Amino acid sequence: MRTAFHSQLDALLHTMADMCELGGTAMERATRALLDVDIVLAETVISDHRDFVTLGVKAENDAFNLLALQSPVATDLRAVLGCMQNVGDVFRMGVLARHVADIVRRRHPEPAIPADVNDYFAEMGRIAVNLGHNAKDVVLSGNPDRAAQLACDDDAMDELHRLLFSIVLDQKWSHTVGVAVDVTLLSRYYERFADHAVTVGQRVIFQAMGAPTG
Amino acid sequence: MRTAFHSQLDALLHTMADMCELGGTAMERATRALLDVDIVLAETVISDHRDFVTLGVKAENDAFNLLALQSPVATDLRAVLGCMQNVGDVFRMGVLARHVADIVRRRHPEPAIPADVNDYFAEMGRIAVNLGHNAKDVVLSGNPDRAAQLACDDDAMDELHRLLFSIVLDQKWSHTVGVAVDVTLLSRYYERFADHAVTVGQRVIFQAMGAPTG
């Protein structure tokens, strides 16, 4: 029998899953804005962030009400608390996408990154969409294979982050210090984005196994 | 009459308050390691981080058990959930202090930052200890004046962060791109450290006022 609790938990999981997908899409669009020096798209990412914040506050309130009104125990309690913690991580994914868009806006009409690192950021953007998409799937399915895929994508992101560092620090770096600073910060935003997606996946899987959520 | 719930909540708040203080101390020591090129102190910050992680896991488990065993409602429920969210933020404060120590270790025996920005980082380290200390006070007292002090310190940190940016991006910057990258990342770590301390303070105060925790 489906209880009111499980219906509400399902709704909460779907809100959170939507946030994962939206976070990935925001990062993908911020990446396109970065690569195409597209100020309109950057502004869209920045203004759409408000909806993301609204969704986050709604998810948090829904989780609170679920706990307050249904007093779940054991696995159900763990599931709601996990959602609450995950909202924090997914929320940061959206913030990091906005940070990328902020840099695009700050440098406009100049490109924030030089053409010779475009491919790295294109790849980071591609991985970010995957991360958002797979985080959504993990949230809805609890599928450990998808969580493992998140970890793989995180490794790929870390590798790109390291590569970009070595490019910026190479003697052959021919751009300004300002460009190096932007590339460093941007790269860090993508790397943190991936970390948050992995944390969401790990938390879902640990919960399913009944282990601590931390 | 003091209930078992309130005793346990008090214990949880004290654990979290200790984490705030420890986070501030870790950042202060990491800063000294940075300024004095002190590898031993940097290694201490890195190895002590394990205890910080243990404390974070304990706090999270204690919060979970408090919810599972005592089924608090209304304000009490909100207080425990706030603790749980705050653990996440305080935990990041410790991670960011470790990141500073990591950079000291990576650059050793070279200093990670040039002497001409030492004063800025010394000030950031000083503010970080204050933030940790005041976050602890807010957690234990719920005093809104202390929370306001956190916001002031955060503003001061943001200002230093902006100043460091303008120094790195100035035409007169005479150091390598690598040093600019390190200064940028370090400055970002301090700025994020302050953000987390402010979030903890805001959450405590909003809770006391019965507003949403997000």
Short mmCIF file of C-alpha atoms in Angstrom, two decimals:
data_model
loop_
_atom_site.label_atom_id
_atom_site.label_comp_id
_atom_site.label_asym_id
_atom_site.label_seq_id
_atom_site.Cartn_x
_atom_site.Cartn_y
_atom_site.Cartn_z
CA MET A 1 0.00 0.00 0.00
CA ARG A 2 1.28 3.44 -0.88
CA THR A 3 1.21 5.72 2.13
CA ALA A 4 0.95 9.51 2.16
CA PHE A 5 4.55 9.51 3.38
CA HIS A 6 5.84 7.61 0.37
CA SER A 7 3.92 9.77 -2.08
CA GLN A 8 5.41 12.89 -0.51
CA LEU A 9 8.89 11.38 -0.39
CA ASP A 10 8.52 10.51 -4.09
CA ALA A 11 7.53 14.09 -4.86
CA LEU A 12 10.55 15.33 -2.90
CA LEU A 13 12.88 12.96 -4.74
CA HIS A 14 11.49 14.18 -8.05
CA THR A 15 12.05 17.82 -7.09
CA MET A 16 15.62 16.98 -6.17
CA ALA A 17 16.13 14.96 -9.33
CA ASP A 18 14.86 17.95 -11.33
CA MET A 19 17.37 20.14 -9.52
CA CYS A 20 20.21 17.76 -10.49
CA GLU A 21 19.18 17.91 -14.14
CA LEU A 22 18.72 21.70 -14.02
CA GLY A 23 22.15 22.09 -12.40
CA GLY A 24 23.72 20.09 -15.23
CA THR A 25 21.80 22.06 -17.86
CA ALA A 26 22.83 25.36 -16.24
CA MET A 27 26.48 24.31 -16.36
CA GLU A 28 26.12 23.18 -19.96
CA ARG A 29 24.60 26.53 -20.96
CA ALA A 30 27.18 28.47 -18.96
CA THR A 31 29.82 26.49 -20.83
CA ARG A 32 28.30 27.35 -24.18
CA ALA A 33 28.15 31.01 -23.13
CA LEU A 34 31.83 30.73 -22.18
CA LEU A 35 32.90 29.13 -25.46
CA ASP A 36 30.72 31.28 -27.75
CA VAL A 37 31.22 34.52 -25.74
CA ASP A 38 27.43 34.62 -25.60
CA ILE A 39 26.34 37.30 -23.14
CA VAL A 40 22.62 36.63 -23.68
CA LEU A 41 23.01 33.00 -22.71
CA ALA A 42 25.17 33.97 -19.73
CA GLU A 43 22.48 36.41 -18.56
CA THR A 44 19.87 33.66 -18.96
CA VAL A 45 21.86 31.31 -16.72
CA ILE A 46 22.18 34.09 -14.14
CA SER A 47 18.49 35.07 -14.18
CA ASP A 48 17.28 31.44 -14.28
CA HIS A 49 19.25 30.85 -11.10
CA ARG A 50 16.41 32.48 -9.16
CA ASP A 51 14.09 29.60 -10.12
CA PHE A 52 16.76 27.17 -8.97
CA VAL A 53 16.94 28.91 -5.58
CA THR A 54 13.13 28.80 -5.30
CA LEU A 55 13.18 25.07 -6.05
CA GLY A 56 15.88 24.52 -3.42
CA VAL A 57 13.92 26.38 -0.74
CA LYS A 58 10.79 24.42 -1.71
CA ALA A 59 12.64 21.09 -1.48
CA GLU A 60 14.03 22.01 1.92
CA ASN A 61 10.63 23.08 3.23
CA ASP A 62 8.99 19.94 1.83
CA ALA A 63 11.60 17.81 3.59
CA PHE A 64 11.01 19.69 6.83
CA ASN A 65 7.24 19.27 6.58
CA LEU A 66 7.62 15.60 5.77
CA LEU A 67 9.62 15.13 8.96
CA ALA A 68 7.33 17.34 11.04
CA LEU A 69 4.04 15.87 9.89
CA GLN A 70 4.88 12.23 9.21
CA SER A 71 7.60 11.53 11.81
CA PRO A 72 9.28 8.86 9.69
CA VAL A 73 11.63 6.38 11.34
CA ALA A 74 14.58 4.19 10.34
CA THR A 75 15.11 3.97 6.57
CA ASP A 76 12.39 6.52 5.81
CA LEU A 77 13.93 9.03 8.20
CA ARG A 78 17.33 8.44 6.64
CA ALA A 79 15.89 8.98 3.16
CA VAL A 80 14.39 12.36 4.05
CA LEU A 81 17.54 13.52 5.83
CA GLY A 82 19.61 12.41 2.87
CA CYS A 83 17.36 14.51 0.61
CA MET A 84 17.88 17.49 2.87
CA GLN A 85 21.65 17.14 2.70
CA ASN A 86 21.57 16.49 -1.03
CA VAL A 87 19.62 19.68 -1.61
CA GLY A 88 22.64 21.55 -0.21
CA ASP A 89 25.01 19.87 -2.65
CA VAL A 90 22.75 20.20 -5.68
CA PHE A 91 22.18 23.83 -4.78
CA ARG A 92 25.95 24.42 -4.93
CA MET A 93 26.03 22.84 -8.40
CA GLY A 94 23.66 25.58 -9.56
CA VAL A 95 25.70 28.28 -7.83
CA LEU A 96 28.88 27.08 -9.55
CA ALA A 97 27.18 27.18 -12.96
CA ARG A 98 26.15 30.76 -12.19
CA HIS A 99 29.76 31.57 -11.22
CA VAL A 100 30.86 30.46 -14.70
CA ALA A 101 28.20 32.70 -16.26
CA ASP A 102 29.31 35.56 -13.96
CA ILE A 103 32.84 35.34 -15.35
CA VAL A 104 31.52 35.36 -18.93
CA ARG A 105 29.55 38.52 -18.12
CA ARG A 106 32.49 40.16 -16.32
CA ARG A 107 34.82 39.69 -19.31
CA HIS A 108 32.31 40.48 -22.04
CA PRO A 109 32.83 41.44 -24.88
CA GLU A 110 36.24 39.79 -24.47
CA PRO A 111 36.26 35.99 -24.24
CA ALA A 112 37.11 34.86 -20.69
CA ILE A 113 39.29 32.02 -21.96
CA PRO A 114 41.77 31.80 -24.83
CA ALA A 115 40.83 29.60 -27.81
CA ASP A 116 43.60 27.11 -27.05
CA VAL A 117 41.82 25.86 -23.91
CA ASN A 118 38.32 25.83 -25.45
CA ASP A 119 38.38 22.07 -25.99
CA TYR A 120 39.11 21.38 -22.33
CA PHE A 121 36.19 23.49 -21.17
CA ALA A 122 33.92 22.02 -23.85
CA GLU A 123 34.74 18.60 -22.42
CA MET A 124 34.18 19.81 -18.87
CA GLY A 125 30.77 21.15 -19.90
CA ARG A 126 29.93 17.84 -21.55
CA ILE A 127 30.87 15.94 -18.38
CA ALA A 128 28.86 18.40 -16.26
CA VAL A 129 25.63 17.59 -18.16
CA ASN A 130 26.34 13.89 -17.71
CA LEU A 131 26.91 14.41 -14.02
CA GLY A 132 23.61 16.25 -13.63
CA HIS A 133 21.80 13.62 -15.64
CA ASN A 134 23.33 10.66 -13.81
CA ALA A 135 22.84 12.30 -10.40
CA LYS A 136 19.15 12.59 -11.31
CA ASP A 137 19.06 8.92 -12.24
CA VAL A 138 20.78 7.86 -9.02
CA VAL A 139 18.33 9.92 -6.96
CA LEU A 140 15.33 8.33 -8.68
CA SER A 141 16.61 4.78 -9.09
CA GLY A 142 19.19 4.32 -6.32
CA ASN A 143 21.15 2.45 -8.98
CA PRO A 144 24.75 1.92 -7.80
CA ASP A 145 25.98 1.53 -11.40
CA ARG A 146 24.91 5.10 -12.10
CA ALA A 147 26.67 6.24 -8.93
CA ALA A 148 29.82 4.49 -10.16
CA GLN A 149 29.43 6.40 -13.44
CA LEU A 150 29.34 9.64 -11.44
CA ALA A 151 32.66 8.70 -9.85
CA CYS A 152 34.15 7.96 -13.31
CA ASP A 153 32.99 11.32 -14.63
CA ASP A 154 34.45 12.97 -11.53
CA ASP A 155 37.81 11.32 -12.24
CA ALA A 156 37.66 12.62 -15.82
CA MET A 157 36.85 16.11 -14.52
CA ASP A 158 39.73 15.98 -12.03
CA GLU A 159 42.07 14.95 -14.83
CA LEU A 160 40.96 17.92 -16.97
CA HIS A 161 41.37 20.19 -13.94
CA ARG A 162 44.96 18.95 -13.49
CA LEU A 163 45.66 19.31 -17.21
CA LEU A 164 44.44 22.90 -17.25
CA PHE A 165 46.68 23.63 -14.28
CA SER A 166 49.70 22.27 -16.06
CA ILE A 167 48.84 24.32 -19.16
CA VAL A 168 48.49 27.53 -17.17
CA LEU A 169 51.71 26.86 -15.26
CA ASP A 170 53.68 25.85 -18.35
CA GLN A 171 56.52 28.11 -19.48
CA LYS A 172 54.81 28.26 -22.87
CA TRP A 173 51.72 29.98 -21.41
CA SER A 174 51.47 33.06 -23.60
CA HIS A 175 48.42 34.78 -22.09
CA THR A 176 48.12 37.30 -19.31
CA VAL A 177 48.06 36.63 -15.58
CA GLY A 178 44.40 37.73 -15.65
CA VAL A 179 43.49 35.00 -18.11
CA ALA A 180 45.41 32.46 -15.99
CA VAL A 181 43.40 33.54 -12.95
CA ASP A 182 40.09 33.16 -14.83
CA VAL A 183 41.04 29.75 -16.20
CA THR A 184 42.10 28.63 -12.70
CA LEU A 185 38.85 29.74 -11.08
CA LEU A 186 36.69 28.37 -13.88
CA SER A 187 38.44 25.03 -13.73
CA ARG A 188 37.95 24.95 -9.97
CA TYR A 189 34.19 25.60 -10.42
CA TYR A 190 33.83 22.59 -12.73
CA GLU A 191 35.86 20.41 -10.39
CA ARG A 192 33.70 21.37 -7.39
CA PHE A 193 30.56 20.86 -9.48
CA ALA A 194 31.64 17.27 -10.08
CA ASP A 195 32.48 16.76 -6.39
CA HIS A 196 28.96 17.77 -5.38
CA ALA A 197 27.35 15.44 -7.93
CA VAL A 198 29.47 12.55 -6.63
CA THR A 199 28.56 13.37 -3.04
CA VAL A 200 24.86 13.21 -3.95
CA GLY A 201 25.35 9.83 -5.61
CA GLN A 202 27.39 8.42 -2.73
CA ARG A 203 24.84 9.57 -0.18
CA VAL A 204 21.99 7.90 -2.06
CA ILE A 205 23.92 4.64 -2.32
CA PHE A 206 25.13 4.66 1.28
CA GLN A 207 21.57 5.28 2.40
CA ALA A 208 20.32 2.37 0.37
CA MET A 209 22.94 0.26 2.15
CA GLY A 210 22.02 1.68 5.57
CA ALA A 211 25.48 3.13 6.17
CA PRO A 212 26.12 6.61 7.63
CA THR A 213 25.11 9.49 5.36
CA GLY A 214 28.26 11.58 5.97
CA MET B 1 12.70 20.13 33.70
CA ARG B 2 15.61 19.12 31.50
CA THR B 3 14.67 16.28 29.22
CA ALA B 4 16.96 13.66 27.71
CA PHE B 5 16.33 15.35 24.38
CA HIS B 6 17.60 18.72 25.53
CA SER B 7 20.69 17.22 27.14
CA GLN B 8 21.50 15.42 23.91
CA LEU B 9 20.81 18.51 21.83
CA ASP B 10 23.12 20.49 24.10
CA ALA B 11 25.85 17.89 23.62
CA LEU B 12 25.35 18.09 19.86
CA LEU B 13 25.52 21.88 19.88
CA HIS B 14 28.74 21.70 21.89
CA THR B 15 30.29 19.26 19.43
CA MET B 16 29.37 21.61 16.61
CA ALA B 17 30.62 24.65 18.49
CA ASP B 18 33.93 22.81 19.04
CA MET B 19 34.09 22.13 15.30
CA CYS B 20 33.62 25.86 14.57
CA GLU B 21 36.47 26.74 16.90
CA LEU B 22 38.66 23.94 15.54
CA GLY B 23 37.97 25.11 11.98
CA GLY B 24 39.08 28.63 12.89
CA THR B 25 42.18 27.32 14.65
CA ALA B 26 43.04 25.10 11.68
CA MET B 27 42.81 28.09 9.34
CA GLU B 28 44.90 30.20 11.70
CA ARG B 29 47.61 27.52 11.85
CA ALA B 30 47.48 26.97 8.10
CA THR B 31 47.94 30.73 7.71
CA ARG B 32 50.98 30.72 10.00
CA ALA B 33 52.38 27.78 8.04
CA LEU B 34 51.80 29.81 4.86
CA LEU B 35 53.46 32.96 6.17
CA ASP B 36 56.39 31.24 7.95
CA VAL B 37 56.86 28.56 5.23
CA ASP B 38 56.49 26.09 8.10
CA ILE B 39 56.12 22.58 6.68
CA VAL B 40 55.81 20.95 10.12
CA LEU B 41 52.84 23.13 11.00
CA ALA B 42 51.28 22.51 7.56
CA GLU B 43 51.66 18.73 8.08
CA THR B 44 50.04 19.09 11.51
CA VAL B 45 47.00 20.85 10.01
CA ILE B 46 46.74 18.10 7.39
CA SER B 47 47.04 15.22 9.86
CA ASP B 48 44.77 16.85 12.46
CA HIS B 49 42.09 17.04 9.79
CA ARG B 50 41.36 13.37 10.44
CA ASP B 51 40.11 14.24 13.95
CA PHE B 52 37.95 16.95 12.43
CA VAL B 53 36.40 14.42 10.04
CA THR B 54 35.77 12.02 12.93
CA LEU B 55 34.05 14.81 14.88
CA GLY B 56 31.89 15.67 11.85
CA VAL B 57 30.77 12.04 11.39
CA LYS B 58 30.04 11.82 15.12
CA ALA B 59 27.97 15.01 15.05
CA GLU B 60 26.01 13.77 12.07
CA ASN B 61 25.35 10.39 13.68
CA ASP B 62 24.37 12.04 16.96
CA ALA B 63 21.89 14.24 15.09
CA PHE B 64 20.48 11.22 13.29
CA ASN B 65 20.09 9.26 16.54
CA LEU B 66 18.48 12.24 18.22
CA LEU B 67 15.86 12.36 15.48
CA ALA B 68 15.41 8.59 15.35
CA LEU B 69 15.12 8.02 19.09
CA GLN B 70 13.47 11.20 20.35
CA SER B 71 11.23 12.17 17.40
CA PRO B 72 11.39 15.90 18.20
CA VAL B 73 8.78 18.23 16.73
CA ALA B 74 8.44 21.92 15.85
CA THR B 75 11.31 24.06 17.19
CA ASP B 76 13.24 21.06 18.51
CA LEU B 77 13.06 19.32 15.15
CA ARG B 78 14.20 22.51 13.43
CA ALA B 79 17.12 22.81 15.85
CA VAL B 80 18.41 19.30 15.13
CA LEU B 81 18.01 19.69 11.38
CA GLY B 82 19.82 23.02 11.55
CA CYS B 83 22.68 21.27 13.35
CA MET B 84 22.82 18.66 10.65
CA GLN B 85 23.06 21.29 7.91
CA ASN B 86 25.56 23.31 9.91
CA VAL B 87 27.82 20.29 10.27
CA GLY B 88 28.15 20.34 6.48
CA ASP B 89 29.22 23.98 6.45
CA VAL B 90 31.59 23.70 9.40
CA PHE B 91 33.08 20.60 7.83
CA ARG B 92 33.89 22.62 4.70
CA MET B 93 35.64 25.23 6.85
CA GLY B 94 38.02 22.50 8.01
CA VAL B 95 38.52 21.24 4.45
CA LEU B 96 39.40 24.75 3.25
CA ALA B 97 41.98 25.15 6.04
CA ARG B 98 43.50 21.86 4.90
CA HIS B 99 43.56 23.12 1.31
CA VAL B 100 45.70 26.07 2.45
CA ALA B 101 48.06 23.67 4.23
CA ASP B 102 48.13 21.47 1.09
CA ILE B 103 49.40 24.40 -0.98
CA VAL B 104 52.10 25.17 1.62
CA ARG B 105 53.23 21.54 1.41
CA ARG B 106 53.11 21.48 -2.40
CA ARG B 107 55.36 24.55 -2.72
CA HIS B 108 57.76 23.69 0.11
CA PRO B 109 60.64 24.65 0.52
CA GLU B 110 59.58 27.66 -1.59
CA PRO B 111 57.06 30.04 -0.03
CA ALA B 112 53.66 29.73 -1.76
CA ILE B 113 53.07 33.48 -1.64
CA PRO B 114 55.40 36.43 -2.22
CA ALA B 115 56.31 38.59 0.80
CA ASP B 116 54.40 41.59 -0.59
CA VAL B 117 51.02 39.91 -0.03
CA ASN B 118 51.91 38.45 3.39
CA ASP B 119 50.01 41.16 5.26
CA TYR B 120 46.79 40.44 3.40
CA PHE B 121 46.92 36.76 4.22
CA ALA B 122 47.90 37.49 7.83
CA GLU B 123 44.75 39.59 8.09
CA MET B 124 42.66 36.89 6.42
CA GLY B 125 44.01 34.37 8.93
CA ARG B 126 43.16 36.72 11.79
CA ILE B 127 39.61 37.14 10.51
CA ALA B 128 39.28 33.35 10.06
CA VAL B 129 40.00 32.73 13.76
CA ASN B 130 37.42 35.37 14.67
CA LEU B 131 34.89 33.75 12.37
CA GLY B 132 35.45 30.33 13.95
CA HIS B 133 35.23 31.82 17.43
CA ASN B 134 32.10 33.86 16.73
CA ALA B 135 30.41 30.98 14.89
CA LYS B 136 30.99 28.92 18.04
CA ASP B 137 29.43 31.66 20.16
CA VAL B 138 26.41 31.98 17.88
CA VAL B 139 25.85 28.20 17.97
CA LEU B 140 25.96 28.14 21.77
CA SER B 141 24.19 31.42 22.54
CA GLY B 142 21.96 32.09 19.51
CA ASN B 143 23.07 35.71 19.98
CA PRO B 144 22.13 37.75 16.87
CA ASP B 145 24.82 40.36 17.67
CA ARG B 146 27.46 37.71 17.23
CA ALA B 147 25.84 36.65 13.96
CA ALA B 148 26.01 40.27 12.80
CA GLN B 149 29.71 40.25 13.70
CA LEU B 150 30.15 37.20 11.46
CA ALA B 151 28.62 39.16 8.58
CA CYS B 152 31.00 42.10 9.26
CA ASP B 153 34.00 39.78 9.25
CA ASP B 154 32.73 38.24 6.03
CA ASP B 155 32.56 41.69 4.44
CA ALA B 156 36.14 42.35 5.56
CA MET B 157 37.21 39.01 4.07
CA ASP B 158 35.44 39.78 0.78
CA GLU B 159 37.21 43.12 0.64
CA LEU B 160 40.61 41.46 1.12
CA HIS B 161 39.67 38.89 -1.54
CA ARG B 162 38.89 41.72 -4.00
CA LEU B 163 42.09 43.57 -3.06
CA LEU B 164 44.21 40.48 -3.68
CA PHE B 165 42.55 40.08 -7.06
CA SER B 166 43.36 43.63 -8.04
CA ILE B 167 46.98 43.13 -6.92
CA VAL B 168 47.37 39.94 -8.94
CA LEU B 169 45.76 41.54 -11.99
CA ASP B 170 47.74 44.77 -11.72
CA GLN B 171 50.28 45.58 -14.45
CA LYS B 172 52.87 45.90 -11.69
CA TRP B 173 52.49 42.24 -10.68
CA SER B 174 56.08 41.04 -10.89
CA HIS B 175 55.68 37.39 -9.94
CA THR B 176 55.05 34.32 -12.04
CA VAL B 177 51.70 33.07 -13.32
CA GLY B 178 52.12 30.12 -10.93
CA VAL B 179 52.28 32.44 -7.94
CA ALA B 180 49.22 34.32 -9.24
CA VAL B 181 47.33 31.02 -9.46
CA ASP B 182 48.29 30.06 -5.90
CA VAL B 183 47.33 33.48 -4.53
CA THR B 184 43.99 33.30 -6.38
CA LEU B 185 43.12 29.85 -5.06
CA LEU B 186 44.28 30.65 -1.52
CA SER B 187 42.25 33.84 -1.47
CA ARG B 188 39.20 31.92 -2.70
CA TYR B 189 39.64 29.37 0.13
CA TYR B 190 39.55 32.13 2.76
CA GLU B 191 36.55 33.77 1.13
CA ARG B 192 34.61 30.49 1.08
CA PHE B 193 35.66 29.79 4.66
CA ALA B 194 34.00 33.08 5.68
CA ASP B 195 30.87 32.29 3.63
CA HIS B 196 30.40 29.00 5.49
CA ALA B 197 30.82 30.65 8.91
CA VAL B 198 28.20 33.26 7.95
CA THR B 199 25.81 30.56 6.73
CA VAL B 200 26.11 28.78 10.08
CA GLY B 201 25.36 32.01 11.94
CA GLN B 202 22.41 32.91 9.70
CA ARG B 203 20.92 29.47 10.05
CA VAL B 204 21.10 29.61 13.85
CA ILE B 205 19.46 33.03 13.92
CA PHE B 206 16.76 32.19 11.37
CA GLN B 207 15.96 29.08 13.37
CA ALA B 208 15.62 31.07 16.55
CA MET B 209 13.17 33.28 14.66
CA GLY B 210 11.29 30.28 13.24
CA ALA B 211 12.06 31.23 9.63
CA PRO B 212 13.11 28.71 6.94
CA THR B 213 16.59 27.26 7.41
CA GLY B 214 17.64 27.59 3.76
#
